[in-house]
Amino acid sequence: MKGIYIHIPYCAKRCAYCSFVSGAPHESMPFYVKALIKEMSERLTVGEEISTIYIGGGTPSVLYRGAISEIIAFIRNRCAVSPTAEITVECNPDSVSKEFVDEIVGAGVNRVSIGLQTDNDELLKTINRPHDRQGFLRAYAELSKIKNKSVDLMLGLPGQTKEDLRSSLALVVSLNAPHISLYALKVEEGTLLYNSGFSVDEDFEADLYEIAYEFLTKNGYNRYEVSNFCLDDNYSRHNFAYWDMVDYYGFGVSAHSYLDGKRIANDDNINKYILGNCDVEITDVSADKAQEYIMLSLRTSVGLNLNRLLSYGVDLIKEKGKKVDELIKNGFLVRKGDNLVLSEGAYYIMNSIICSLM
Amino acid sequence: MLLPQKSLFGWVCMSRLDKIRNFCIIAHIDHGKSTLADRLMEKTGTVALRDMTDQLLDSMDIERERGITIKLTPVKMKYNRNGEEYELNLIDTPGHVDFNYEVSRSLAACEGALLVVDATQGVEAQTLANVYLAIDNDLTVLPVINKVDLPSANPEAVKQEVEEVIGLDAQEAPLISAKDGINIEEVLEKVVDYFPAPKGDENAPLKALIFDSYYDNYKGAVCLVRIKDGAVKVGDKIKMMATGMTYEVTEVGVFSPKAVPQEILRVGDVGYVCASIKNVSETEPGDTITLADNPCAQPCPGYKKVLPVVYCGIFPADGSKYNDLRDALERLKLNDAALFYEQETSAALGFGFRCGFLGLLHMEIIQERLEREFNLDLITTAPSVNYNVYKTNGEMITVTNPSNLPSVQETDHIEEPIVSAEIYTPPEYIGAIMELCQEKRGEYKDMVYLDKSRVKLSYIIPLNEIVYDFFDSLKSRSRGYASLDYEIKGYKQSDLVKLDVLLNNDICDALSIIVHRDKAYQRGRSLAEKLKDVIPRQQFEIPIQASIGNKVIARETVKALRKDVLAKCYGGDISRKKKLLEKQKEGKKRMRQVGTVQVPSEAFMSVLKLDDN
């Protein structure tokens, strides 16, 4: 069973923090979809079992009508898509129309991820988002046929206060959104935000994260990964596969695949991709499996399974037992049977802990 | 002056000497010494034009970049004057106070000195110091006014300054531009007419002054010599008078400017002697070479054993590069008798070396060469000096490493080296400089107006303060105009304490310094503040304390790391995140473990220059 990720590099507007490959909706879109289908037909094995499909971007909802259903239909024809497969489409509130919803429901999409980021209209303007609070509520209502919804929120936006965050959380919780992704702002080089000279206050972001964690936990959400919260078992199967090191295909410009111990990165030149000569970088990471597993598994609430790590050739207790004990003693790590899990406080400084174990 | 005479059998002894001129060039940094040397070589056809790269004499990269000379290279030039061919030996001298002794030894190899003065700047401190050295060595000094082509040049005023400040007759001074090659001919003419010919007795036993040496991979240590009496040739058994070591001469020759072997070096000559000498420490500047079985009665005067005055710890930033560092120091030592090093172990920095230098510039040059020529990443500790520690049991020990300072209970008193410092400055900065000297525990001696625009301030200052950041402060408080010259004066008892830094309650030995008690609080505070900025936040809170003995005098805290989690990984792009983590891990390799605390290499370096204000 493998996952499929499809990258749609088009957006109505470029968000101020975004460093990913995306451009304005363009007459090239049909050609891009064609190129996608071509890539899939070259790389997907006929009859291959597929457990999740995730159409992300960019903003897939800005595609012309028919595009998403064509992509999904192609995969269904080519592969054995499991009847219980999770099929997610990312969308922004401003491009969620009735026609869009009808199309994706018809195509069998059963999960949507909506980019809200914040419900403060001023902040939305600051970060150059194309929608406002009302627009989000309208879109959310429009998407009522798809029960499994995820809402993206951000923390650490320029000027965002603790109150702002509480308000956004309260709104999403009041909607009973089954899934919430909560990303800390990172200012990447080349973004509008970077050029504006803004820099993140990490301590304040930590305060915000703490507020969000407490609020969501109190309201019944379960943090199953550092940035992802869900009600009941509405976790993202597709994303979880990344952290669980399950194989996945990535199609489209700048998409990444993980197949058979190799990480495959498509180049980020849209024009080259459309013309069918996308550069591909293949890195054999089969020797890094243990390192990758440490890095990815500790992000999740399941944590790191020592036996699984052993099967990747690393006996953590033998090699870093002293460090592990120290982390446990200092309250950063918790041992649950054969698993090591980060403690609540340790989530904030996950990178330094992961580094000390790698 | 005597005219050379010809005899049937070639030049008679007197006339051979009479056609030799041995001279050097004295100049302040930037006043154009090396450029003038280049022009002289070019004009005498010593170097074909196409072979000229700028500043030939400065053969090391660092010298060329900084426009200073460290190593001395003598050059033999041929010059025709009134139909006679003269042999002009130019001995270049280092321009920095650290190398004062070397300068004095090369001056002792000359009869004349060209004093290059910048027509736009006038006489500078360093110029003065070297002129006095030259006069001490009985040299005839000829001023040369350089850069006369510049719009701001004022040759007449500078001439007057030379006469007033130095007391030299400047009326004959050639007005030149070394850069543009203006009036170089006159300099050469004056070298012949103005400087005396060497004296000496060819029939006396060999007496050759070593004024420098360098290491050659094939020839071993090569002595640069001036033959004062007698002669030396291949096969001669020679003896170093200071060390008593004997060798057999394998090659003698001159530089023009490349080494050219000769049959014999005779009285008055400047050249080189090779004798399968393994190490430059056996060929000390100032030592006298004589014949083993027919020695001269007295060595050349002025020999001193060169001892380091400034010390610091040098460690590889990557601990596994210890052997590379050792090899590099060994290589440098081959060519630098003044460099001293011995193994040192630091709890914080691991294995490294305690190194001794002639002064701050020497230290900087060695550090830079280690990094540049040997591609090493270094951590250096704060410069220290030689302290004489008198223990309660009556014993006296010399301490150069703060970690070796005996405990307060065992110490009766400590003496520190003091220098007499001469600071030359335009009068408007006197106030600021006096304040600085006062802060640096200076003792006012004297102030002299050299002329309307120039003042000489004399102070006695502990060397310990000079090696810290005196020079930088002096420059910044005088907008770069003031210059400093210092000389070790002796030792003085002083209330010195060891200032330790504790990170999360563990002493970090590499950060310990010896300071005067009155300065300890201020230094401790700025140390702690600086460290707070450079030590990255870690999983726990880190108290930083500066202490004297058990008494904490300053305290800062690095707050615990609160958050380092990154944003979303889009579309399964794990590699981005992995790269970041790998970078973080790489960074950790450059960290030193002090007790429980990870300290970046940069932290050790950043405390070397603390802003006292």
PDB file of C-alpha atoms in Angstrom, chain B residues 353-504:
ATOM      1  CA  PHE B 353      49.482  23.991  22.675  1.00  0.00           C
ATOM      2  CA  ARG B 354      50.621  26.856  24.807  1.00  0.00           C
ATOM      3  CA  CYS B 355      52.492  29.098  22.410  1.00  0.00           C
ATOM      4  CA  GLY B 356      54.844  31.975  23.085  1.00  0.00           C
ATOM      5  CA  PHE B 357      55.429  34.940  20.804  1.00  0.00           C
ATOM      6  CA  LEU B 358      57.572  38.041  20.532  1.00  0.00           C
ATOM      7  CA  GLY B 359      54.501  40.240  20.651  1.00  0.00           C
ATOM      8  CA  LEU B 360      50.923  40.629  19.536  1.00  0.00           C
ATOM      9  CA  LEU B 361      51.660  40.958  15.846  1.00  0.00           C
ATOM     10  CA  HIS B 362      53.854  37.888  15.916  1.00  0.00           C
ATOM     11  CA  MET B 363      51.007  36.032  17.615  1.00  0.00           C
ATOM     12  CA  GLU B 364      48.511  37.203  15.044  1.00  0.00           C
ATOM     13  CA  ILE B 365      50.775  36.256  12.177  1.00  0.00           C
ATOM     14  CA  ILE B 366      51.341  32.749  13.503  1.00  0.00           C
ATOM     15  CA  GLN B 367      47.609  32.236  14.062  1.00  0.00           C
ATOM     16  CA  GLU B 368      46.871  33.478  10.601  1.00  0.00           C
ATOM     17  CA  ARG B 369      49.513  31.314   8.980  1.00  0.00           C
ATOM     18  CA  LEU B 370      48.222  28.244  10.808  1.00  0.00           C
ATOM     19  CA  GLU B 371      44.755  28.937   9.508  1.00  0.00           C
ATOM     20  CA  ARG B 372      45.739  29.960   6.027  1.00  0.00           C
ATOM     21  CA  GLU B 373      48.721  27.862   5.092  1.00  0.00           C
ATOM     22  CA  PHE B 374      47.713  24.781   7.020  1.00  0.00           C
ATOM     23  CA  ASN B 375      43.985  25.173   6.652  1.00  0.00           C
ATOM     24  CA  LEU B 376      43.345  24.755  10.363  1.00  0.00           C
ATOM     25  CA  ASP B 377      40.392  26.009  12.308  1.00  0.00           C
ATOM     26  CA  LEU B 378      41.674  27.271  15.630  1.00  0.00           C
ATOM     27  CA  ILE B 379      40.432  28.228  19.024  1.00  0.00           C
ATOM     28  CA  THR B 380      42.804  30.580  20.771  1.00  0.00           C
ATOM     29  CA  THR B 381      42.638  31.621  24.386  1.00  0.00           C
ATOM     30  CA  ALA B 382      43.179  35.094  25.802  1.00  0.00           C
ATOM     31  CA  PRO B 383      46.778  36.308  25.491  1.00  0.00           C
ATOM     32  CA  SER B 384      48.799  36.068  28.648  1.00  0.00           C
ATOM     33  CA  VAL B 385      52.249  37.153  29.747  1.00  0.00           C
ATOM     34  CA  ASN B 386      55.017  35.757  31.991  1.00  0.00           C
ATOM     35  CA  TYR B 387      54.122  36.189  35.647  1.00  0.00           C
ATOM     36  CA  ASN B 388      56.630  35.663  38.396  1.00  0.00           C
ATOM     37  CA  VAL B 389      54.806  34.001  41.238  1.00  0.00           C
ATOM     38  CA  TYR B 390      56.488  33.955  44.626  1.00  0.00           C
ATOM     39  CA  LYS B 391      55.096  31.164  46.720  1.00  0.00           C
ATOM     40  CA  THR B 392      54.813  31.100  50.476  1.00  0.00           C
ATOM     41  CA  ASN B 393      57.382  28.302  50.572  1.00  0.00           C
ATOM     42  CA  GLY B 394      59.965  30.689  49.132  1.00  0.00           C
ATOM     43  CA  GLU B 395      59.887  29.185  45.668  1.00  0.00           C
ATOM     44  CA  MET B 396      59.488  31.406  42.588  1.00  0.00           C
ATOM     45  CA  ILE B 397      57.754  30.042  39.523  1.00  0.00           C
ATOM     46  CA  THR B 398      56.992  31.557  36.145  1.00  0.00           C
ATOM     47  CA  VAL B 399      53.385  31.216  35.057  1.00  0.00           C
ATOM     48  CA  THR B 400      52.136  31.865  31.533  1.00  0.00           C
ATOM     49  CA  ASN B 401      48.920  29.896  31.756  1.00  0.00           C
ATOM     50  CA  PRO B 402      46.228  31.116  34.169  1.00  0.00           C
ATOM     51  CA  SER B 403      45.308  27.511  34.950  1.00  0.00           C
ATOM     52  CA  ASN B 404      48.752  26.974  36.452  1.00  0.00           C
ATOM     53  CA  LEU B 405      48.503  29.830  38.916  1.00  0.00           C
ATOM     54  CA  PRO B 406      48.972  28.467  42.440  1.00  0.00           C
ATOM     55  CA  SER B 407      46.125  28.919  44.883  1.00  0.00           C
ATOM     56  CA  VAL B 408      45.804  32.116  46.877  1.00  0.00           C
ATOM     57  CA  GLN B 409      46.912  30.257  50.011  1.00  0.00           C
ATOM     58  CA  GLU B 410      50.153  29.159  48.371  1.00  0.00           C
ATOM     59  CA  THR B 411      50.912  32.554  46.883  1.00  0.00           C
ATOM     60  CA  ASP B 412      52.917  35.180  48.646  1.00  0.00           C
ATOM     61  CA  HIS B 413      52.945  37.740  45.864  1.00  0.00           C
ATOM     62  CA  ILE B 414      52.941  38.016  42.080  1.00  0.00           C
ATOM     63  CA  GLU B 415      55.014  40.166  39.772  1.00  0.00           C
ATOM     64  CA  GLU B 416      54.008  41.118  36.293  1.00  0.00           C
ATOM     65  CA  PRO B 417      56.063  42.469  33.392  1.00  0.00           C
ATOM     66  CA  ILE B 418      55.804  46.178  32.720  1.00  0.00           C
ATOM     67  CA  VAL B 419      56.702  48.067  29.600  1.00  0.00           C
ATOM     68  CA  SER B 420      57.708  51.587  28.893  1.00  0.00           C
ATOM     69  CA  ALA B 421      55.292  52.762  26.285  1.00  0.00           C
ATOM     70  CA  GLU B 422      55.705  55.688  23.974  1.00  0.00           C
ATOM     71  CA  ILE B 423      52.595  56.936  22.304  1.00  0.00           C
ATOM     72  CA  TYR B 424      52.791  59.404  19.470  1.00  0.00           C
ATOM     73  CA  THR B 425      49.632  61.316  18.767  1.00  0.00           C
ATOM     74  CA  PRO B 426      48.219  64.558  17.433  1.00  0.00           C
ATOM     75  CA  PRO B 427      47.512  66.796  20.457  1.00  0.00           C
ATOM     76  CA  GLU B 428      43.713  66.648  20.182  1.00  0.00           C
ATOM     77  CA  TYR B 429      43.675  63.038  21.397  1.00  0.00           C
ATOM     78  CA  ILE B 430      45.907  63.526  24.434  1.00  0.00           C
ATOM     79  CA  GLY B 431      42.956  63.609  26.817  1.00  0.00           C
ATOM     80  CA  ALA B 432      41.390  60.436  25.482  1.00  0.00           C
ATOM     81  CA  ILE B 433      44.696  58.610  25.442  1.00  0.00           C
ATOM     82  CA  MET B 434      45.609  59.667  28.970  1.00  0.00           C
ATOM     83  CA  GLU B 435      42.269  58.343  30.097  1.00  0.00           C
ATOM     84  CA  LEU B 436      42.960  55.067  28.337  1.00  0.00           C
ATOM     85  CA  CYS B 437      46.414  54.757  29.865  1.00  0.00           C
ATOM     86  CA  GLN B 438      44.948  55.476  33.274  1.00  0.00           C
ATOM     87  CA  GLU B 439      42.307  52.773  32.785  1.00  0.00           C
ATOM     88  CA  LYS B 440      45.047  50.407  31.770  1.00  0.00           C
ATOM     89  CA  ARG B 441      46.898  51.012  35.030  1.00  0.00           C
ATOM     90  CA  GLY B 442      49.427  53.192  33.285  1.00  0.00           C
ATOM     91  CA  GLU B 443      51.854  55.368  35.218  1.00  0.00           C
ATOM     92  CA  TYR B 444      52.411  58.754  33.613  1.00  0.00           C
ATOM     93  CA  LYS B 445      56.043  59.568  32.922  1.00  0.00           C
ATOM     94  CA  ASP B 446      56.378  62.361  30.495  1.00  0.00           C
ATOM     95  CA  MET B 447      54.815  64.340  27.694  1.00  0.00           C
ATOM     96  CA  VAL B 448      56.774  66.144  25.001  1.00  0.00           C
ATOM     97  CA  TYR B 449      55.500  68.292  22.172  1.00  0.00           C
ATOM     98  CA  LEU B 450      57.611  67.150  19.223  1.00  0.00           C
ATOM     99  CA  ASP B 451      56.112  69.926  17.162  1.00  0.00           C
ATOM    100  CA  LYS B 452      52.788  71.673  16.913  1.00  0.00           C
ATOM    101  CA  SER B 453      50.993  68.630  15.578  1.00  0.00           C
ATOM    102  CA  ARG B 454      52.703  65.842  17.417  1.00  0.00           C
ATOM    103  CA  VAL B 455      53.026  64.792  21.010  1.00  0.00           C
ATOM    104  CA  LYS B 456      54.972  61.978  22.603  1.00  0.00           C
ATOM    105  CA  LEU B 457      53.380  60.547  25.720  1.00  0.00           C
ATOM    106  CA  SER B 458      55.463  58.253  27.882  1.00  0.00           C
ATOM    107  CA  TYR B 459      53.872  55.788  30.278  1.00  0.00           C
ATOM    108  CA  ILE B 460      54.807  52.740  32.238  1.00  0.00           C
ATOM    109  CA  ILE B 461      52.060  50.189  31.606  1.00  0.00           C
ATOM    110  CA  PRO B 462      51.691  46.533  32.609  1.00  0.00           C
ATOM    111  CA  LEU B 463      52.183  44.331  29.555  1.00  0.00           C
ATOM    112  CA  ASN B 464      49.135  42.386  30.672  1.00  0.00           C
ATOM    113  CA  GLU B 465      47.019  45.438  29.747  1.00  0.00           C
ATOM    114  CA  ILE B 466      48.814  45.986  26.447  1.00  0.00           C
ATOM    115  CA  VAL B 467      48.174  42.447  25.252  1.00  0.00           C
ATOM    116  CA  TYR B 468      44.526  42.690  26.080  1.00  0.00           C
ATOM    117  CA  ASP B 469      42.996  45.298  23.808  1.00  0.00           C
ATOM    118  CA  PHE B 470      45.154  48.343  24.302  1.00  0.00           C
ATOM    119  CA  PHE B 471      46.131  48.720  20.698  1.00  0.00           C
ATOM    120  CA  ASP B 472      42.561  48.588  19.402  1.00  0.00           C
ATOM    121  CA  SER B 473      41.374  51.051  22.020  1.00  0.00           C
ATOM    122  CA  LEU B 474      44.235  53.381  21.241  1.00  0.00           C
ATOM    123  CA  LYS B 475      43.373  53.340  17.585  1.00  0.00           C
ATOM    124  CA  SER B 476      39.665  53.866  18.169  1.00  0.00           C
ATOM    125  CA  ARG B 477      40.199  56.716  20.632  1.00  0.00           C
ATOM    126  CA  SER B 478      42.546  58.548  18.298  1.00  0.00           C
ATOM    127  CA  ARG B 479      40.725  57.801  15.073  1.00  0.00           C
ATOM    128  CA  GLY B 480      43.685  55.724  14.059  1.00  0.00           C
ATOM    129  CA  TYR B 481      46.214  58.547  14.437  1.00  0.00           C
ATOM    130  CA  ALA B 482      48.049  57.481  17.549  1.00  0.00           C
ATOM    131  CA  SER B 483      50.774  54.887  17.410  1.00  0.00           C
ATOM    132  CA  LEU B 484      52.408  52.857  20.104  1.00  0.00           C
ATOM    133  CA  ASP B 485      55.899  51.657  20.691  1.00  0.00           C
ATOM    134  CA  TYR B 486      56.816  49.667  23.764  1.00  0.00           C
ATOM    135  CA  GLU B 487      59.743  47.986  25.341  1.00  0.00           C
ATOM    136  CA  ILE B 488      59.823  45.552  28.233  1.00  0.00           C
ATOM    137  CA  LYS B 489      61.115  47.401  31.277  1.00  0.00           C
ATOM    138  CA  GLY B 490      61.081  44.791  33.986  1.00  0.00           C
ATOM    139  CA  TYR B 491      58.790  43.340  36.653  1.00  0.00           C
ATOM    140  CA  LYS B 492      56.603  44.927  39.246  1.00  0.00           C
ATOM    141  CA  GLN B 493      54.666  43.472  42.142  1.00  0.00           C
ATOM    142  CA  SER B 494      50.966  43.702  41.558  1.00  0.00           C
ATOM    143  CA  ASP B 495      47.648  42.674  43.094  1.00  0.00           C
ATOM    144  CA  LEU B 496      46.711  40.079  40.520  1.00  0.00           C
ATOM    145  CA  VAL B 497      43.941  37.530  40.735  1.00  0.00           C
ATOM    146  CA  LYS B 498      42.716  34.658  38.637  1.00  0.00           C
ATOM    147  CA  LEU B 499      39.290  35.257  37.200  1.00  0.00           C
ATOM    148  CA  ASP B 500      37.395  32.049  36.461  1.00  0.00           C
ATOM    149  CA  VAL B 501      34.258  31.480  34.463  1.00  0.00           C
ATOM    150  CA  LEU B 502      31.789  28.842  35.575  1.00  0.00           C
ATOM    151  CA  LEU B 503      29.194  27.453  33.212  1.00  0.00           C
ATOM    152  CA  ASN B 504      26.415  25.629  35.012  1.00  0.00           C
TER     153      ASN B 504
END
